[in-house]
JSON list of C-alpha atoms in Angstrom, two decimals:
[
{"chain": "A", "resi": 1, "resn": "UNK", "atom": "CA", "xyz": [-32.48, 6.12, -28.57]},
{"chain": "A", "resi": 2, "resn": "UNK", "atom": "CA", "xyz": [-31.65, 9.01, -26.28]},
{"chain": "A", "resi": 3, "resn": "UNK", "atom": "CA", "xyz": [-28.65, 11.13, -27.33]},
{"chain": "A", "resi": 4, "resn": "UNK", "atom": "CA", "xyz": [-25.36, 11.13, -25.47]},
{"chain": "A", "resi": 5, "resn": "UNK", "atom": "CA", "xyz": [-24.47, 14.48, -23.94]},
{"chain": "A", "resi": 6, "resn": "UNK", "atom": "CA", "xyz": [-21.37, 15.92, -22.31]},
{"chain": "A", "resi": 7, "resn": "UNK", "atom": "CA", "xyz": [-21.50, 17.07, -18.69]},
{"chain": "A", "resi": 8, "resn": "UNK", "atom": "CA", "xyz": [-19.21, 18.71, -16.15]},
{"chain": "A", "resi": 9, "resn": "UNK", "atom": "CA", "xyz": [-19.08, 17.50, -12.54]},
{"chain": "A", "resi": 10, "resn": "UNK", "atom": "CA", "xyz": [-20.25, 20.44, -10.40]},
{"chain": "A", "resi": 11, "resn": "UNK", "atom": "CA", "xyz": [-20.63, 18.86, -6.97]},
{"chain": "A", "resi": 12, "resn": "UNK", "atom": "CA", "xyz": [-19.89, 15.67, -5.02]},
{"chain": "A", "resi": 13, "resn": "UNK", "atom": "CA", "xyz": [-22.33, 14.53, -2.35]},
{"chain": "A", "resi": 14, "resn": "UNK", "atom": "CA", "xyz": [-20.16, 12.46, -0.01]},
{"chain": "A", "resi": 15, "resn": "UNK", "atom": "CA", "xyz": [-22.94, 11.57, 2.41]},
{"chain": "A", "resi": 16, "resn": "UNK", "atom": "CA", "xyz": [-25.29, 10.06, -0.15]},
{"chain": "A", "resi": 17, "resn": "UNK", "atom": "CA", "xyz": [-22.77, 8.86, -2.72]},
{"chain": "A", "resi": 18, "resn": "UNK", "atom": "CA", "xyz": [-23.68, 10.72, -5.90]},
{"chain": "A", "resi": 19, "resn": "UNK", "atom": "CA", "xyz": [-22.36, 13.49, -8.15]},
{"chain": "A", "resi": 20, "resn": "UNK", "atom": "CA", "xyz": [-24.19, 16.49, -9.58]},
{"chain": "A", "resi": 21, "resn": "UNK", "atom": "CA", "xyz": [-23.61, 17.16, -13.25]},
{"chain": "A", "resi": 22, "resn": "UNK", "atom": "CA", "xyz": [-24.27, 20.20, -15.44]},
{"chain": "A", "resi": 23, "resn": "UNK", "atom": "CA", "xyz": [-24.76, 19.90, -19.18]},
{"chain": "A", "resi": 24, "resn": "UNK", "atom": "CA", "xyz": [-21.70, 21.43, -20.79]},
{"chain": "A", "resi": 25, "resn": "UNK", "atom": "CA", "xyz": [-22.68, 24.87, -22.04]},
{"chain": "A", "resi": 26, "resn": "UNK", "atom": "CA", "xyz": [-26.10, 24.58, -20.39]},
{"chain": "A", "resi": 27, "resn": "UNK", "atom": "CA", "xyz": [-27.76, 24.91, -17.00]},
{"chain": "A", "resi": 28, "resn": "UNK", "atom": "CA", "xyz": [-29.56, 22.70, -14.49]},
{"chain": "A", "resi": 29, "resn": "UNK", "atom": "CA", "xyz": [-28.11, 19.92, -12.35]},
{"chain": "A", "resi": 30, "resn": "UNK", "atom": "CA", "xyz": [-28.49, 16.18, -12.85]},
{"chain": "A", "resi": 31, "resn": "UNK", "atom": "CA", "xyz": [-27.41, 13.20, -10.75]},
{"chain": "A", "resi": 32, "resn": "UNK", "atom": "CA", "xyz": [-25.25, 10.14, -11.31]},
{"chain": "A", "resi": 33, "resn": "UNK", "atom": "CA", "xyz": [-23.25, 7.65, -9.25]},
{"chain": "A", "resi": 34, "resn": "UNK", "atom": "CA", "xyz": [-19.72, 8.44, -8.09]},
{"chain": "A", "resi": 35, "resn": "UNK", "atom": "CA", "xyz": [-18.06, 5.78, -10.24]},
{"chain": "A", "resi": 36, "resn": "UNK", "atom": "CA", "xyz": [-18.21, 6.05, -14.06]},
{"chain": "A", "resi": 37, "resn": "UNK", "atom": "CA", "xyz": [-18.39, 3.06, -16.35]},
{"chain": "A", "resi": 38, "resn": "UNK", "atom": "CA", "xyz": [-15.37, 1.65, -18.17]},
{"chain": "A", "resi": 39, "resn": "UNK", "atom": "CA", "xyz": [-15.34, 0.30, -21.69]},
{"chain": "A", "resi": 40, "resn": "UNK", "atom": "CA", "xyz": [-16.18, -3.22, -20.52]},
{"chain": "A", "resi": 41, "resn": "UNK", "atom": "CA", "xyz": [-19.26, -2.04, -18.63]},
{"chain": "A", "resi": 42, "resn": "UNK", "atom": "CA", "xyz": [-17.61, -2.45, -15.22]},
{"chain": "A", "resi": 43, "resn": "UNK", "atom": "CA", "xyz": [-17.46, 0.49, -12.86]},
{"chain": "A", "resi": 44, "resn": "UNK", "atom": "CA", "xyz": [-14.18, 2.34, -12.58]},
{"chain": "A", "resi": 45, "resn": "UNK", "atom": "CA", "xyz": [-12.30, 1.82, -9.29]},
{"chain": "A", "resi": 46, "resn": "UNK", "atom": "CA", "xyz": [-11.60, 5.57, -9.32]},
{"chain": "A", "resi": 47, "resn": "UNK", "atom": "CA", "xyz": [-14.39, 7.97, -8.46]},
{"chain": "A", "resi": 48, "resn": "UNK", "atom": "CA", "xyz": [-15.52, 11.17, -10.09]},
{"chain": "A", "resi": 49, "resn": "UNK", "atom": "CA", "xyz": [-14.22, 14.49, -8.84]},
{"chain": "A", "resi": 50, "resn": "UNK", "atom": "CA", "xyz": [-15.03, 18.16, -9.34]},
{"chain": "A", "resi": 51, "resn": "UNK", "atom": "CA", "xyz": [-14.19, 19.44, -12.82]},
{"chain": "A", "resi": 52, "resn": "UNK", "atom": "CA", "xyz": [-14.32, 16.06, -14.58]},
{"chain": "A", "resi": 53, "resn": "UNK", "atom": "CA", "xyz": [-15.94, 16.07, -18.01]},
{"chain": "A", "resi": 54, "resn": "UNK", "atom": "CA", "xyz": [-18.13, 13.04, -18.71]},
{"chain": "A", "resi": 55, "resn": "UNK", "atom": "CA", "xyz": [-20.60, 11.84, -21.28]},
{"chain": "A", "resi": 56, "resn": "UNK", "atom": "CA", "xyz": [-23.83, 10.05, -20.59]},
{"chain": "A", "resi": 57, "resn": "UNK", "atom": "CA", "xyz": [-27.50, 9.69, -21.33]},
{"chain": "A", "resi": 58, "resn": "UNK", "atom": "CA", "xyz": [-29.96, 11.94, -19.52]},
{"chain": "A", "resi": 59, "resn": "UNK", "atom": "CA", "xyz": [-33.12, 10.33, -18.16]},
{"chain": "A", "resi": 60, "resn": "UNK", "atom": "CA", "xyz": [-35.19, 12.83, -16.20]},
{"chain": "A", "resi": 61, "resn": "UNK", "atom": "CA", "xyz": [-32.97, 14.17, -13.43]},
{"chain": "A", "resi": 62, "resn": "UNK", "atom": "CA", "xyz": [-30.42, 11.36, -13.65]},
{"chain": "A", "resi": 63, "resn": "UNK", "atom": "CA", "xyz": [-27.62, 10.51, -16.07]},
{"chain": "A", "resi": 64, "resn": "UNK", "atom": "CA", "xyz": [-26.73, 6.92, -16.93]},
{"chain": "A", "resi": 65, "resn": "UNK", "atom": "CA", "xyz": [-23.97, 5.23, -18.96]},
{"chain": "A", "resi": 66, "resn": "UNK", "atom": "CA", "xyz": [-21.53, 7.78, -17.56]},
{"chain": "A", "resi": 67, "resn": "UNK", "atom": "CA", "xyz": [-18.01, 7.63, -18.97]},
{"chain": "A", "resi": 68, "resn": "UNK", "atom": "CA", "xyz": [-15.06, 9.99, -18.68]},
{"chain": "A", "resi": 69, "resn": "UNK", "atom": "CA", "xyz": [-14.28, 12.47, -21.43]},
{"chain": "A", "resi": 70, "resn": "UNK", "atom": "CA", "xyz": [-11.45, 14.04, -19.43]},
{"chain": "A", "resi": 71, "resn": "UNK", "atom": "CA", "xyz": [-10.36, 13.99, -15.81]},
{"chain": "A", "resi": 72, "resn": "UNK", "atom": "CA", "xyz": [-9.68, 17.09, -13.76]},
{"chain": "A", "resi": 73, "resn": "UNK", "atom": "CA", "xyz": [-6.17, 17.48, -12.38]},
{"chain": "A", "resi": 74, "resn": "UNK", "atom": "CA", "xyz": [-5.79, 16.70, -8.66]},
{"chain": "A", "resi": 75, "resn": "UNK", "atom": "CA", "xyz": [-5.37, 19.64, -6.27]},
{"chain": "A", "resi": 76, "resn": "UNK", "atom": "CA", "xyz": [-1.94, 21.24, -6.47]},
{"chain": "A", "resi": 77, "resn": "UNK", "atom": "CA", "xyz": [-1.47, 20.97, -2.71]},
{"chain": "A", "resi": 78, "resn": "UNK", "atom": "CA", "xyz": [-1.86, 17.18, -2.96]},
{"chain": "A", "resi": 79, "resn": "UNK", "atom": "CA", "xyz": [0.59, 17.00, -5.87]},
{"chain": "A", "resi": 80, "resn": "UNK", "atom": "CA", "xyz": [3.14, 19.00, -3.87]},
{"chain": "A", "resi": 81, "resn": "UNK", "atom": "CA", "xyz": [2.63, 16.65, -0.92]},
{"chain": "A", "resi": 82, "resn": "UNK", "atom": "CA", "xyz": [3.37, 13.63, -3.13]},
{"chain": "A", "resi": 83, "resn": "UNK", "atom": "CA", "xyz": [6.42, 15.40, -4.57]},
{"chain": "A", "resi": 84, "resn": "UNK", "atom": "CA", "xyz": [7.76, 16.01, -1.07]},
{"chain": "A", "resi": 85, "resn": "UNK", "atom": "CA", "xyz": [7.05, 12.42, 0.00]},
{"chain": "A", "resi": 86, "resn": "UNK", "atom": "CA", "xyz": [8.86, 11.12, -3.09]},
{"chain": "A", "resi": 87, "resn": "UNK", "atom": "CA", "xyz": [11.81, 13.39, -2.32]},
{"chain": "A", "resi": 88, "resn": "UNK", "atom": "CA", "xyz": [11.99, 12.16, 1.27]},
{"chain": "A", "resi": 89, "resn": "UNK", "atom": "CA", "xyz": [11.81, 8.52, 0.20]},
{"chain": "A", "resi": 90, "resn": "UNK", "atom": "CA", "xyz": [14.49, 8.92, -2.45]},
{"chain": "A", "resi": 91, "resn": "UNK", "atom": "CA", "xyz": [16.71, 10.64, 0.13]},
{"chain": "A", "resi": 92, "resn": "UNK", "atom": "CA", "xyz": [16.41, 7.41, 2.13]},
{"chain": "A", "resi": 93, "resn": "UNK", "atom": "CA", "xyz": [17.36, 5.19, -0.79]},
{"chain": "A", "resi": 94, "resn": "UNK", "atom": "CA", "xyz": [13.90, 4.31, -2.14]},
{"chain": "A", "resi": 95, "resn": "UNK", "atom": "CA", "xyz": [13.33, 5.33, -5.76]},
{"chain": "A", "resi": 96, "resn": "UNK", "atom": "CA", "xyz": [9.76, 6.31, -6.62]},
{"chain": "A", "resi": 97, "resn": "UNK", "atom": "CA", "xyz": [9.06, 5.46, -10.27]},
{"chain": "A", "resi": 98, "resn": "UNK", "atom": "CA", "xyz": [5.54, 6.92, -10.26]},
{"chain": "A", "resi": 99, "resn": "UNK", "atom": "CA", "xyz": [4.79, 10.56, -11.10]},
{"chain": "A", "resi": 100, "resn": "UNK", "atom": "CA", "xyz": [3.54, 12.68, -8.17]},
{"chain": "A", "resi": 101, "resn": "UNK", "atom": "CA", "xyz": [0.52, 13.67, -10.27]},
{"chain": "A", "resi": 102, "resn": "UNK", "atom": "CA", "xyz": [-0.51, 10.01, -10.64]},
{"chain": "A", "resi": 103, "resn": "UNK", "atom": "CA", "xyz": [-0.06, 9.36, -6.92]},
{"chain": "A", "resi": 104, "resn": "UNK", "atom": "CA", "xyz": [-2.09, 12.46, -6.06]},
{"chain": "A", "resi": 105, "resn": "UNK", "atom": "CA", "xyz": [-4.84, 11.54, -8.51]},
{"chain": "A", "resi": 106, "resn": "UNK", "atom": "CA", "xyz": [-5.14, 8.02, -7.09]},
{"chain": "A", "resi": 107, "resn": "UNK", "atom": "CA", "xyz": [-5.39, 9.37, -3.54]},
{"chain": "A", "resi": 108, "resn": "UNK", "atom": "CA", "xyz": [-7.81, 12.16, -4.51]},
{"chain": "A", "resi": 109, "resn": "UNK", "atom": "CA", "xyz": [-10.12, 9.68, -6.22]},
{"chain": "A", "resi": 110, "resn": "UNK", "atom": "CA", "xyz": [-9.80, 7.16, -3.37]},
{"chain": "A", "resi": 111, "resn": "UNK", "atom": "CA", "xyz": [-8.51, 4.40, -5.61]},
{"chain": "A", "resi": 112, "resn": "UNK", "atom": "CA", "xyz": [-8.00, 0.88, -4.23]},
{"chain": "A", "resi": 113, "resn": "UNK", "atom": "CA", "xyz": [-4.58, -0.39, -3.25]},
{"chain": "A", "resi": 114, "resn": "UNK", "atom": "CA", "xyz": [-1.47, 1.75, -3.23]},
{"chain": "A", "resi": 115, "resn": "UNK", "atom": "CA", "xyz": [0.51, 2.44, -6.42]},
{"chain": "A", "resi": 116, "resn": "UNK", "atom": "CA", "xyz": [3.24, 3.91, -4.24]},
{"chain": "A", "resi": 117, "resn": "UNK", "atom": "CA", "xyz": [3.55, 0.67, -2.25]},
{"chain": "A", "resi": 118, "resn": "UNK", "atom": "CA", "xyz": [3.60, -1.32, -5.50]},
{"chain": "A", "resi": 119, "resn": "UNK", "atom": "CA", "xyz": [6.48, 0.87, -6.72]},
{"chain": "A", "resi": 120, "resn": "UNK", "atom": "CA", "xyz": [8.40, 0.55, -3.46]},
{"chain": "A", "resi": 121, "resn": "UNK", "atom": "CA", "xyz": [7.72, -3.09, -2.57]},
{"chain": "A", "resi": 122, "resn": "UNK", "atom": "CA", "xyz": [10.55, -4.58, -4.69]},
{"chain": "A", "resi": 123, "resn": "UNK", "atom": "CA", "xyz": [12.93, -2.27, -2.78]},
{"chain": "A", "resi": 124, "resn": "UNK", "atom": "CA", "xyz": [11.58, -3.06, 0.70]},
{"chain": "A", "resi": 125, "resn": "UNK", "atom": "CA", "xyz": [12.98, -5.96, 2.71]},
{"chain": "A", "resi": 126, "resn": "UNK", "atom": "CA", "xyz": [9.84, -7.64, 4.03]},
{"chain": "A", "resi": 127, "resn": "UNK", "atom": "CA", "xyz": [9.94, -10.65, 6.36]},
{"chain": "A", "resi": 128, "resn": "UNK", "atom": "CA", "xyz": [6.84, -12.33, 4.91]},
{"chain": "A", "resi": 129, "resn": "UNK", "atom": "CA", "xyz": [6.13, -12.47, 1.17]},
{"chain": "A", "resi": 130, "resn": "UNK", "atom": "CA", "xyz": [2.37, -12.72, 1.44]},
{"chain": "A", "resi": 131, "resn": "UNK", "atom": "CA", "xyz": [1.86, -12.25, -2.31]},
{"chain": "A", "resi": 132, "resn": "UNK", "atom": "CA", "xyz": [3.86, -15.43, -2.93]},
{"chain": "A", "resi": 133, "resn": "UNK", "atom": "CA", "xyz": [2.82, -17.83, -0.16]},
{"chain": "A", "resi": 134, "resn": "UNK", "atom": "CA", "xyz": [1.57, -18.15, 3.39]},
{"chain": "A", "resi": 135, "resn": "UNK", "atom": "CA", "xyz": [4.64, -17.90, 5.69]},
{"chain": "A", "resi": 136, "resn": "UNK", "atom": "CA", "xyz": [4.29, -21.55, 6.77]},
{"chain": "A", "resi": 137, "resn": "UNK", "atom": "CA", "xyz": [4.42, -22.61, 3.10]},
{"chain": "A", "resi": 138, "resn": "UNK", "atom": "CA", "xyz": [7.14, -20.18, 2.01]},
{"chain": "A", "resi": 139, "resn": "UNK", "atom": "CA", "xyz": [10.27, -22.27, 1.49]},
{"chain": "A", "resi": 140, "resn": "UNK", "atom": "CA", "xyz": [12.37, -19.17, 0.81]},
{"chain": "A", "resi": 141, "resn": "UNK", "atom": "CA", "xyz": [11.36, -17.24, 3.94]},
{"chain": "A", "resi": 142, "resn": "UNK", "atom": "CA", "xyz": [14.45, -17.89, 6.08]},
{"chain": "A", "resi": 143, "resn": "UNK", "atom": "CA", "xyz": [16.79, -17.60, 3.09]},
{"chain": "A", "resi": 144, "resn": "UNK", "atom": "CA", "xyz": [15.29, -14.19, 2.32]},
{"chain": "A", "resi": 145, "resn": "UNK", "atom": "CA", "xyz": [15.58, -13.05, 5.95]},
{"chain": "A", "resi": 146, "resn": "UNK", "atom": "CA", "xyz": [19.14, -14.36, 6.16]},
{"chain": "A", "resi": 147, "resn": "UNK", "atom": "CA", "xyz": [20.21, -12.56, 2.98]},
{"chain": "A", "resi": 148, "resn": "UNK", "atom": "CA", "xyz": [18.65, -9.24, 4.02]},
{"chain": "A", "resi": 149, "resn": "UNK", "atom": "CA", "xyz": [20.01, -9.40, 7.58]},
{"chain": "A", "resi": 150, "resn": "UNK", "atom": "CA", "xyz": [23.52, -10.44, 6.54]},
{"chain": "A", "resi": 151, "resn": "UNK", "atom": "CA", "xyz": [23.90, -7.16, 4.63]},
{"chain": "A", "resi": 152, "resn": "UNK", "atom": "CA", "xyz": [23.95, -5.45, 8.04]},
{"chain": "A", "resi": 153, "resn": "UNK", "atom": "CA", "xyz": [25.19, -8.33, 10.21]},
{"chain": "A", "resi": 154, "resn": "UNK", "atom": "CA", "xyz": [28.09, -10.12, 8.47]},
{"chain": "A", "resi": 155, "resn": "UNK", "atom": "CA", "xyz": [28.19, -13.86, 9.04]},
{"chain": "A", "resi": 156, "resn": "UNK", "atom": "CA", "xyz": [24.54, -14.07, 10.01]},
{"chain": "A", "resi": 157, "resn": "UNK", "atom": "CA", "xyz": [22.69, -17.27, 9.15]},
{"chain": "A", "resi": 158, "resn": "UNK", "atom": "CA", "xyz": [19.49, -18.91, 10.31]},
{"chain": "A", "resi": 159, "resn": "UNK", "atom": "CA", "xyz": [18.26, -22.46, 9.79]},
{"chain": "A", "resi": 160, "resn": "UNK", "atom": "CA", "xyz": [15.15, -24.25, 11.02]},
{"chain": "A", "resi": 161, "resn": "UNK", "atom": "CA", "xyz": [15.53, -27.12, 13.47]},
{"chain": "A", "resi": 162, "resn": "UNK", "atom": "CA", "xyz": [13.57, -29.93, 11.78]},
{"chain": "A", "resi": 163, "resn": "UNK", "atom": "CA", "xyz": [10.39, -31.08, 13.48]},
{"chain": "A", "resi": 164, "resn": "UNK", "atom": "CA", "xyz": [10.26, -28.40, 16.20]},
{"chain": "A", "resi": 165, "resn": "UNK", "atom": "CA", "xyz": [9.55, -24.70, 16.42]},
{"chain": "A", "resi": 166, "resn": "UNK", "atom": "CA", "xyz": [13.19, -23.72, 16.82]},
{"chain": "A", "resi": 167, "resn": "UNK", "atom": "CA", "xyz": [15.83, -21.88, 14.80]},
{"chain": "A", "resi": 168, "resn": "UNK", "atom": "CA", "xyz": [19.60, -22.28, 14.80]},
{"chain": "A", "resi": 169, "resn": "UNK", "atom": "CA", "xyz": [21.29, -18.89, 14.45]},
{"chain": "A", "resi": 170, "resn": "UNK", "atom": "CA", "xyz": [24.90, -17.91, 13.72]},
{"chain": "A", "resi": 171, "resn": "UNK", "atom": "CA", "xyz": [27.13, -16.36, 14.84]},
{"chain": "A", "resi": 172, "resn": "UNK", "atom": "CA", "xyz": [27.05, -17.83, 18.30]},
{"chain": "A", "resi": 173, "resn": "UNK", "atom": "CA", "xyz": [25.34, -21.18, 17.63]},
{"chain": "A", "resi": 174, "resn": "UNK", "atom": "CA", "xyz": [22.18, -19.92, 19.32]},
{"chain": "A", "resi": 175, "resn": "UNK", "atom": "CA", "xyz": [19.04, -22.05, 19.34]},
{"chain": "A", "resi": 176, "resn": "UNK", "atom": "CA", "xyz": [15.98, -19.79, 19.41]},
{"chain": "A", "resi": 177, "resn": "UNK", "atom": "CA", "xyz": [12.74, -21.34, 20.64]},
{"chain": "A", "resi": 178, "resn": "UNK", "atom": "CA", "xyz": [9.90, -20.05, 18.47]},
{"chain": "A", "resi": 179, "resn": "UNK", "atom": "CA", "xyz": [6.45, -19.11, 19.60]},
{"chain": "A", "resi": 180, "resn": "UNK", "atom": "CA", "xyz": [3.37, -21.28, 19.28]},
{"chain": "A", "resi": 181, "resn": "UNK", "atom": "CA", "xyz": [2.65, -21.87, 15.55]},
{"chain": "A", "resi": 182, "resn": "UNK", "atom": "CA", "xyz": [-0.65, -20.26, 14.57]},
{"chain": "A", "resi": 183, "resn": "UNK", "atom": "CA", "xyz": [-1.83, -20.35, 10.95]},
{"chain": "A", "resi": 184, "resn": "UNK", "atom": "CA", "xyz": [-3.95, -17.23, 11.47]},
{"chain": "A", "resi": 185, "resn": "UNK", "atom": "CA", "xyz": [-1.13, -15.31, 13.17]},
{"chain": "A", "resi": 186, "resn": "UNK", "atom": "CA", "xyz": [2.14, -16.72, 11.83]},
{"chain": "A", "resi": 187, "resn": "UNK", "atom": "CA", "xyz": [4.13, -13.82, 13.34]},
{"chain": "A", "resi": 188, "resn": "UNK", "atom": "CA", "xyz": [3.83, -15.56, 16.74]},
{"chain": "A", "resi": 189, "resn": "UNK", "atom": "CA", "xyz": [6.19, -18.31, 15.62]},
{"chain": "A", "resi": 190, "resn": "UNK", "atom": "CA", "xyz": [8.86, -15.87, 14.47]},
{"chain": "A", "resi": 191, "resn": "UNK", "atom": "CA", "xyz": [8.65, -13.19, 17.17]},
{"chain": "A", "resi": 192, "resn": "UNK", "atom": "CA", "xyz": [11.46, -14.66, 19.36]},
{"chain": "A", "resi": 193, "resn": "UNK", "atom": "CA", "xyz": [13.68, -14.98, 16.29]},
{"chain": "A", "resi": 194, "resn": "UNK", "atom": "CA", "xyz": [13.03, -11.36, 15.26]},
{"chain": "A", "resi": 195, "resn": "UNK", "atom": "CA", "xyz": [13.74, -10.19, 18.81]},
{"chain": "A", "resi": 196, "resn": "UNK", "atom": "CA", "xyz": [17.08, -12.02, 18.81]},
{"chain": "A", "resi": 197, "resn": "UNK", "atom": "CA", "xyz": [18.05, -10.67, 15.37]},
{"chain": "A", "resi": 198, "resn": "UNK", "atom": "CA", "xyz": [17.23, -7.12, 16.42]},
{"chain": "A", "resi": 199, "resn": "UNK", "atom": "CA", "xyz": [19.36, -7.49, 19.54]},
{"chain": "A", "resi": 200, "resn": "UNK", "atom": "CA", "xyz": [22.27, -8.64, 17.38]},
{"chain": "A", "resi": 201, "resn": "UNK", "atom": "CA", "xyz": [21.73, -5.75, 14.95]},
{"chain": "A", "resi": 202, "resn": "UNK", "atom": "CA", "xyz": [21.85, -3.40, 17.93]},
{"chain": "A", "resi": 203, "resn": "UNK", "atom": "CA", "xyz": [25.11, -4.90, 19.18]},
{"chain": "A", "resi": 204, "resn": "UNK", "atom": "CA", "xyz": [26.56, -4.44, 15.69]},
{"chain": "A", "resi": 205, "resn": "UNK", "atom": "CA", "xyz": [25.43, -0.79, 15.76]},
{"chain": "A", "resi": 206, "resn": "UNK", "atom": "CA", "xyz": [23.38, -1.27, 12.60]},
{"chain": "A", "resi": 207, "resn": "UNK", "atom": "CA", "xyz": [20.91, 1.50, 11.83]},
{"chain": "A", "resi": 208, "resn": "UNK", "atom": "CA", "xyz": [18.12, -0.85, 10.78]},
{"chain": "A", "resi": 209, "resn": "UNK", "atom": "CA", "xyz": [15.90, -3.30, 12.64]},
{"chain": "A", "resi": 210, "resn": "UNK", "atom": "CA", "xyz": [13.13, -5.68, 11.63]},
{"chain": "A", "resi": 211, "resn": "UNK", "atom": "CA", "xyz": [10.33, -3.21, 12.37]},
{"chain": "A", "resi": 212, "resn": "UNK", "atom": "CA", "xyz": [6.73, -4.42, 12.96]},
{"chain": "A", "resi": 213, "resn": "UNK", "atom": "CA", "xyz": [4.06, -3.39, 10.46]},
{"chain": "A", "resi": 214, "resn": "UNK", "atom": "CA", "xyz": [0.65, -4.92, 9.81]},
{"chain": "A", "resi": 215, "resn": "UNK", "atom": "CA", "xyz": [1.00, -8.71, 9.40]},
{"chain": "A", "resi": 216, "resn": "UNK", "atom": "CA", "xyz": [4.72, -8.36, 8.76]},
{"chain": "A", "resi": 217, "resn": "UNK", "atom": "CA", "xyz": [8.13, -6.89, 9.58]},
{"chain": "A", "resi": 218, "resn": "UNK", "atom": "CA", "xyz": [10.23, -4.66, 7.34]},
{"chain": "A", "resi": 219, "resn": "UNK", "atom": "CA", "xyz": [14.00, -4.24, 7.64]},
{"chain": "A", "resi": 220, "resn": "UNK", "atom": "CA", "xyz": [14.40, -0.48, 7.88]},
{"chain": "A", "resi": 221, "resn": "UNK", "atom": "CA", "xyz": [15.11, 2.43, 10.16]},
{"chain": "A", "resi": 222, "resn": "UNK", "atom": "CA", "xyz": [12.44, 3.64, 12.57]},
{"chain": "A", "resi": 223, "resn": "UNK", "atom": "CA", "xyz": [12.46, 6.96, 10.73]},
{"chain": "A", "resi": 224, "resn": "UNK", "atom": "CA", "xyz": [11.65, 5.35, 7.38]},
{"chain": "A", "resi": 225, "resn": "UNK", "atom": "CA", "xyz": [8.89, 3.17, 8.85]},
{"chain": "A", "resi": 226, "resn": "UNK", "atom": "CA", "xyz": [7.34, 6.20, 10.56]},
{"chain": "A", "resi": 227, "resn": "UNK", "atom": "CA", "xyz": [7.37, 8.04, 7.22]},
{"chain": "A", "resi": 228, "resn": "UNK", "atom": "CA", "xyz": [5.74, 5.13, 5.37]},
{"chain": "A", "resi": 229, "resn": "UNK", "atom": "CA", "xyz": [3.09, 4.56, 8.05]},
{"chain": "A", "resi": 230, "resn": "UNK", "atom": "CA", "xyz": [2.21, 8.24, 8.50]},
{"chain": "A", "resi": 231, "resn": "UNK", "atom": "CA", "xyz": [1.62, 8.55, 4.76]},
{"chain": "A", "resi": 232, "resn": "UNK", "atom": "CA", "xyz": [-0.47, 5.37, 4.52]},
{"chain": "A", "resi": 233, "resn": "UNK", "atom": "CA", "xyz": [2.06, 3.42, 2.43]},
{"chain": "A", "resi": 234, "resn": "UNK", "atom": "CA", "xyz": [2.35, 0.78, 5.17]},
{"chain": "A", "resi": 235, "resn": "UNK", "atom": "CA", "xyz": [0.01, 0.12, 8.06]},
{"chain": "A", "resi": 236, "resn": "UNK", "atom": "CA", "xyz": [1.28, -0.01, 11.59]},
{"chain": "A", "resi": 237, "resn": "UNK", "atom": "CA", "xyz": [0.72, -3.09, 13.70]},
{"chain": "A", "resi": 238, "resn": "UNK", "atom": "CA", "xyz": [-2.16, -2.73, 16.14]},
{"chain": "A", "resi": 239, "resn": "UNK", "atom": "CA", "xyz": [-1.26, -2.69, 19.82]},
{"chain": "A", "resi": 240, "resn": "UNK", "atom": "CA", "xyz": [-2.27, -5.73, 21.83]}
]
């Protein structure tokens, strides 16, 4: 059985998807994939970066069974960027319960998903709750929209008109004709309702609107949405 050795990541080849390793305390470069193995044999979702210490088995010019010994700290400039983003979000009422170092490390290693979005999502007022149900099967959708909107528009309520794509909205006893229901693009049904609500929020001089983001709306200020989209926390909605 070949011995396990400890290596240091010396270089990352982005174009061809491999890392160059140097035996710790030795010389010569060896190759391995960008994603080390985890204890269960699956590949880590986080990739190697410069300065990582790993262990593995050398076979010729390659190293297999690569696992982390220790991970290098993310660049300080990225940590400072995450600190500033967290400060800006908290100034706008969104508490970030994830350390800037962890956010920076996840971004640096191109991890899947967004730990920042996961931390913020319970605080965001989203129109659709995709993680719970498709909008057409979400029995709480209008109750959730009503509750969030009423915080900025007292007396607001919205009820579906049974059997047709219409919504009864108070105050004013308005009947809003919805768009054509489309399972693949459920936003079409609700667009006229969102437009009406935003008009009413404007008349009430509220600071927030139901702002469009990818596959959804979020009740927030334009400034906050711009901050979230520009930092990749939310994705903007593509133009038609």
